[in-house]
CSV table of C-alpha atoms in Angstrom, one decimal:
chain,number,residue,atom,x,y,z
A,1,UNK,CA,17.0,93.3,51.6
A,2,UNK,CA,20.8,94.2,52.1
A,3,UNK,CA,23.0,94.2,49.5
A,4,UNK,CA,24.3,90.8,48.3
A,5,UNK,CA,21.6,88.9,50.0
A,6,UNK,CA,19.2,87.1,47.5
A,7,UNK,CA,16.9,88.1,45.5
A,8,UNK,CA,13.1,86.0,45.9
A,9,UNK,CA,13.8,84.6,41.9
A,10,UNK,CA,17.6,83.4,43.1
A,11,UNK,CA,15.9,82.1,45.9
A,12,UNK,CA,13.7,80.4,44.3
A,13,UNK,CA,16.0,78.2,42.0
A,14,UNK,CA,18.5,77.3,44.9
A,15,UNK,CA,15.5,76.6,48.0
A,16,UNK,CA,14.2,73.1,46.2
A,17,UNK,CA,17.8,71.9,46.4
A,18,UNK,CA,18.5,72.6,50.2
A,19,UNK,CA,17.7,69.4,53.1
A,20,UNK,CA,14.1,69.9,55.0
A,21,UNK,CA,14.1,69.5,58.9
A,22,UNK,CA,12.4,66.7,60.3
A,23,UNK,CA,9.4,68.8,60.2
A,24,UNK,CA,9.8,70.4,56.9
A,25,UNK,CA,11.4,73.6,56.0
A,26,UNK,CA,14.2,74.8,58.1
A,27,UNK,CA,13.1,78.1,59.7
A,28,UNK,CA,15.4,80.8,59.0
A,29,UNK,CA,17.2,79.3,56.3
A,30,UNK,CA,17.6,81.8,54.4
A,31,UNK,CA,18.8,84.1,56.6
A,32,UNK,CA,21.7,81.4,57.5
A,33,UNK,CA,22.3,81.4,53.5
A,34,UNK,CA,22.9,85.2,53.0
A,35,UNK,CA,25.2,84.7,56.2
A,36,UNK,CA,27.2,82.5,54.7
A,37,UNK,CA,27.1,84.1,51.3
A,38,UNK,CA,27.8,87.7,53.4
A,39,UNK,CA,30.8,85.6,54.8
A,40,UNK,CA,32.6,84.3,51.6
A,41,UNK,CA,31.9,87.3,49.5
A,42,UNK,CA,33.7,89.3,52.7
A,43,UNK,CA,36.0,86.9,53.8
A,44,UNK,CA,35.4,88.3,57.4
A,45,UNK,CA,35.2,85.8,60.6
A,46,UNK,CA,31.5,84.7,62.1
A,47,UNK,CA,32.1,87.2,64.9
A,48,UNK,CA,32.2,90.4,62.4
A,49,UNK,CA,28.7,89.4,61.2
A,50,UNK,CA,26.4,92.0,61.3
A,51,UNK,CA,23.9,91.1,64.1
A,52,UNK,CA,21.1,93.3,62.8
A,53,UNK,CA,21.1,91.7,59.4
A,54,UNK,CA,21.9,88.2,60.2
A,55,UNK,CA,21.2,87.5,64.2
A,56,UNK,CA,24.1,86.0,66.0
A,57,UNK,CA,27.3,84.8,64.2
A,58,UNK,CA,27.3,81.8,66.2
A,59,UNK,CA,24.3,81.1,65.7
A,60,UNK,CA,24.5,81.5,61.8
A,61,UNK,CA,27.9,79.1,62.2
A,62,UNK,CA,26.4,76.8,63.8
A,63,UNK,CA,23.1,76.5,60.9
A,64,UNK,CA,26.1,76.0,58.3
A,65,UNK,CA,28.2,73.6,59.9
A,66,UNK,CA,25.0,71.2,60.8
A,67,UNK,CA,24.2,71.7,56.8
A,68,UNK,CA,27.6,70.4,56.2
C-alpha cells in the first residue's frame, strides 16, 4: 500500500456507496479511487501518474470520468 492510498477500514465505509457494473463490482475500482485521490492530494496532471502504482493515467482518467 503507498502512502495516501486507502486503508481496507476507509475502504470499507466508502465501497457500499460507489455504482456496480452491469455485472457487479467494477474491477479495479479501487485502484482508479487512490488515482484520483493521488491526483487531488498532488494536484499533478493524469500523465504524471505513477504507472507502477496506478497503471496508465489514461486509463485511470478515463475510470473517473465514466464515474462522473
Amino acid at each position: 500500500m503507498a502512502r495516501g492510498d486507502l486503508t481496507d477500514e476507509e475502504w470499507s465505509l466508502i465501497e457500499p456507496h460507489l455504482p456496480l457494473g452491469e455485472r457487479g463490482p467494477i474491477p479495479g475500482l479501487r485502484q482508479q479511487f487512490n488515482a484520483v485521490m493521488w491526483r487531488f492530494r498532488t494536484g499533478s496532471p493524469w500523465r504524471d501518474l505513477p504507472a507502477a502504482e496506478f497503471g496508465r493515467g489514461p486509463r485511470s482518467m478515463t475510470g473517473f470520468a465514466r464515474g462522473r
